[in-house]
Coordinates of C-alpha atoms in Angstrom, one line a residue:
M1 CA 92.5 123.4 118.7
A2 CA 90.3 120.4 118.2
E3 CA 88.9 122.0 115.0
M4 CA 92.5 122.7 113.8
I5 CA 93.5 119.1 114.4
Q6 CA 90.4 118.0 112.4
A7 CA 91.3 120.3 109.5
I8 CA 95.0 119.4 109.5
T9 CA 94.2 115.7 109.7
A10 CA 92.1 116.1 106.6
A11 CA 95.0 117.7 104.8
N12 CA 97.4 115.0 106.0
D13 CA 95.0 112.4 104.6
D14 CA 94.7 114.1 101.2
P15 CA 97.5 113.1 98.9
A16 CA 97.0 116.3 96.8
V17 CA 98.0 118.4 99.8
G18 CA 101.8 118.9 100.3
A19 CA 101.8 121.3 103.2
V20 CA 99.5 123.4 105.4
V21 CA 99.4 127.2 106.0
V22 CA 97.6 128.4 109.2
T23 CA 96.6 132.0 109.6
G24 CA 94.2 134.1 111.6
A25 CA 90.8 135.4 110.6
G26 CA 90.5 139.1 111.5
R27 CA 92.9 141.6 113.1
A28 CA 94.8 139.1 115.3
F29 CA 96.4 135.7 114.6
C30 CA 95.3 134.5 118.1
A31 CA 95.0 136.9 121.1
G32 CA 95.2 134.0 123.6
A33 CA 92.9 132.8 126.3
D34 CA 89.7 134.5 127.2
I35 CA 90.6 135.8 130.7
G36 CA 87.1 136.3 131.8
S37 CA 85.5 133.0 130.9
Q38 CA 88.5 130.9 131.6
F39 CA 90.6 132.2 134.5
K40 CA 88.2 134.5 136.3
A41 CA 85.5 131.9 136.2
Q42 CA 87.9 129.3 137.6
I43 CA 88.9 131.6 140.4
D44 CA 85.3 132.5 141.2
A45 CA 84.4 128.8 141.4
G46 CA 86.9 128.3 144.2
A47 CA 86.7 131.7 145.9
G48 CA 87.6 131.4 149.6
D49 CA 88.2 127.7 149.4
E50 CA 91.7 126.6 148.6
D51 CA 90.7 123.0 148.4
A52 CA 88.0 123.7 145.9
A53 CA 90.3 125.9 143.8
A54 CA 93.0 123.1 143.8
K55 CA 90.3 120.6 142.8
K56 CA 89.2 122.8 139.9
A57 CA 92.8 123.3 138.8
A58 CA 93.4 119.5 138.9
E59 CA 90.2 118.8 136.9
R60 CA 91.4 121.3 134.2
R61 CA 94.8 119.7 134.1
D62 CA 93.3 116.2 133.8
A63 CA 90.9 117.4 131.1
E64 CA 93.8 119.0 129.1
G65 CA 95.9 115.8 129.6
K66 CA 93.2 113.8 127.9
G67 CA 92.2 116.4 125.3
S68 CA 93.5 117.9 122.1
G69 CA 96.0 120.1 123.9
A70 CA 97.9 117.1 125.2
R71 CA 98.6 115.8 121.8
W72 CA 99.0 119.1 119.9
V73 CA 102.8 119.2 119.9
S74 CA 103.3 115.5 118.9
F75 CA 100.5 116.0 116.3
C76 CA 102.3 119.0 114.8
R77 CA 105.6 117.2 114.7
S78 CA 104.1 114.2 112.9
S79 CA 102.1 116.2 110.4
K80 CA 102.9 117.3 106.9
P81 CA 104.9 120.6 107.0
L82 CA 103.1 123.4 108.9
I83 CA 103.6 127.1 108.2
G84 CA 102.3 129.8 110.4
A85 CA 101.3 133.0 108.8
I86 CA 101.1 135.4 111.8
N87 CA 98.9 138.2 110.6
G88 CA 98.5 140.1 113.9
H89 CA 98.8 139.6 117.6
A90 CA 100.0 136.2 118.7
I91 CA 99.7 136.2 122.5
G92 CA 100.1 133.4 125.1
I93 CA 98.8 130.2 123.6
G94 CA 98.4 132.2 120.4
L95 CA 102.2 132.1 120.2
T96 CA 103.0 128.8 121.9
M97 CA 100.6 126.8 119.7
V98 CA 102.7 127.6 116.6
L99 CA 106.2 127.1 118.1
P100 CA 106.2 123.4 117.0
F101 CA 105.5 124.5 113.4
D102 CA 108.1 124.1 110.7
H103 CA 108.2 127.7 109.5
L104 CA 106.8 131.0 110.9
V105 CA 106.2 134.1 108.8
A106 CA 105.0 137.3 110.6
A107 CA 103.5 140.3 109.0
E108 CA 105.0 143.7 109.7
G109 CA 103.0 145.1 112.7
A110 CA 102.4 141.7 114.2
K111 CA 103.1 141.5 118.0
L112 CA 104.0 138.4 119.9
S113 CA 104.3 137.6 123.6
C114 CA 104.9 134.6 125.9
R115 CA 102.6 136.4 128.3
F116 CA 102.1 133.7 131.0
V117 CA 104.1 135.2 133.8
K118 CA 102.1 138.5 133.5
M119 CA 99.0 136.4 134.4
G120 CA 100.7 134.6 137.3
I121 CA 100.8 131.3 135.4
T122 CA 103.5 129.3 133.6
P123 CA 104.0 128.4 129.9
E124 CA 102.5 125.3 128.2
L125 CA 102.4 123.3 125.0
A126 CA 106.1 122.4 125.5
S127 CA 107.0 126.1 124.9
S128 CA 109.6 126.1 127.6
H129 CA 111.4 123.6 125.2
Y130 CA 110.7 125.3 121.9
L131 CA 111.5 128.8 123.1
V132 CA 115.0 127.6 124.0
Q133 CA 115.3 125.7 120.7
R134 CA 114.3 128.8 118.7
C135 CA 115.8 131.6 120.7
G136 CA 118.5 130.1 122.7
W137 CA 118.8 130.3 126.5
G138 CA 119.1 134.1 126.8
G139 CA 116.3 134.9 124.4
A140 CA 114.0 132.3 125.9
S141 CA 114.6 133.6 129.4
D142 CA 114.0 137.2 128.3
L143 CA 110.6 136.3 126.6
A144 CA 109.4 133.9 129.3
L145 CA 110.5 135.9 132.4
T146 CA 109.5 139.3 131.3
G147 CA 106.3 138.4 129.4
R148 CA 106.9 141.4 127.3
I149 CA 105.4 142.0 123.9
V150 CA 107.8 142.1 120.9
E151 CA 107.1 143.4 117.5
A152 CA 107.8 141.3 114.4
P153 CA 111.3 142.6 113.5
E154 CA 112.6 141.9 117.0
A155 CA 110.9 138.5 117.0
R156 CA 112.8 137.8 113.8
S157 CA 116.1 138.9 115.3
L158 CA 115.5 136.7 118.4
G159 CA 114.7 133.7 116.1
L160 CA 111.1 133.5 117.4
V161 CA 109.9 133.8 113.8
D162 CA 111.7 132.9 110.6
N163 CA 110.7 135.7 108.3
V164 CA 108.9 139.1 108.4
V165 CA 107.2 140.6 105.4
P166 CA 104.7 143.4 104.6
A167 CA 101.2 142.5 105.6
D168 CA 100.0 142.3 102.0
E169 CA 102.7 139.8 101.1
L170 CA 102.1 137.5 104.1
L171 CA 99.9 134.8 102.6
A172 CA 101.8 134.7 99.3
T173 CA 105.1 134.3 101.2
A174 CA 103.7 131.6 103.4
V175 CA 102.2 129.7 100.5
A176 CA 105.5 129.9 98.5
K177 CA 107.3 128.3 101.5
A178 CA 104.6 125.7 101.7
V179 CA 105.1 124.9 98.0
Q180 CA 108.9 124.5 98.6
F181 CA 108.2 122.0 101.3
G182 CA 105.3 120.3 99.7
E183 CA 106.9 119.6 96.3
N184 CA 109.1 117.0 98.1
P185 CA 108.0 113.4 98.8
A186 CA 105.5 113.3 101.6
P187 CA 106.9 110.2 103.5
Q188 CA 110.4 111.6 103.5
L189 CA 109.2 115.0 104.8
R190 CA 107.5 113.3 107.8
M191 CA 110.6 111.1 108.4
I192 CA 112.8 114.2 108.4
K193 CA 110.4 116.0 110.8
E194 CA 110.6 113.1 113.2
L195 CA 114.4 113.1 113.1
L196 CA 114.5 116.8 113.8
S197 CA 112.1 116.4 116.7
V198 CA 113.9 113.5 118.4
N199 CA 117.5 114.5 117.5
G200 CA 117.3 118.3 117.9
S201 CA 118.3 118.2 121.6
E202 CA 119.7 114.7 121.8
T203 CA 123.3 114.6 123.2
D204 CA 124.0 111.0 122.3
T205 CA 125.4 111.4 118.7
D206 CA 125.6 107.6 118.3
L207 CA 121.9 107.4 118.9
V208 CA 121.3 110.3 116.5
Q209 CA 123.1 108.4 113.8
R210 CA 121.3 105.1 114.5
R211 CA 118.0 106.9 114.1
E212 CA 119.1 108.5 110.9
L213 CA 120.3 105.2 109.5
D214 CA 117.0 103.5 110.4
K215 CA 115.1 106.2 108.5
L216 CA 117.5 106.0 105.6
A217 CA 116.9 102.3 105.3
Q218 CA 113.2 102.9 105.2
A219 CA 113.5 105.7 102.7
L220 CA 115.7 103.7 100.3
K221 CA 112.8 101.2 99.9
T222 CA 110.2 103.8 98.9
P223 CA 108.8 104.4 95.4
E224 CA 109.6 108.1 96.0
H225 CA 113.3 107.4 96.3
H226 CA 113.1 105.2 93.1
E227 CA 111.3 107.9 91.3
A228 CA 113.8 110.6 92.4
V229 CA 116.7 108.4 91.0
A230 CA 114.9 107.7 87.8
A231 CA 114.1 111.4 87.3
F232 CA 117.7 112.3 87.9
M233 CA 119.0 109.8 85.3
E234 CA 116.3 110.8 82.8
K235 CA 117.0 114.6 83.3
R236 CA 113.4 115.4 84.2
A237 CA 111.5 116.7 87.2
P238 CA 110.4 113.9 89.6
K239 CA 106.7 113.1 90.0
F240 CA 106.1 112.4 93.6
R241 CA 102.2 112.4 93.5

């Protein structure tokens, strides 16, 4: 995760990059935590000593609270557009890490699972929020409370992913969506992402509109807005970068 933050930050800082595609290297997108080295080792470290086990769990929670995991969700929501190209298994954190992305494309044959309950633990990375946002109350409850594995077509029907394509078309499809996002002005893309993040579950519609008007006031002053208007009047494509 720290390495991905570094790579995506480099893309965010590069004006030539419009959007980012993340995919897996190998058969899986991300198969989740290493049960042996992570959970088993933690249990062994506190074997027979509830206080020691609790201390280890607290240390892990504090470390994650200060590390890359703690800022992953806010980092994704403040980044340039992010597209997940799920080329294989996306299990546990392998799934929850991409739920805050802007678009998810899965290859036929990919399998996804919010597996936490099967391991006797609970979801993380704000997935208890994003599962409901993506799948609704019933779908989120099904996925989180059963911990079952779903194949790509069912994931699409639940809203867990946005598109399913043949494996050999996965990257081309993801890149095409990245182009659609990235051809638009970068400051406005990030403003819109922020509005979607804060307003998506906001019940105060007056506050929603105030936030929108604040961003609109900022956008109207940008050179990107001026260029869009000029391009429209001159009947040409805008040049945003």
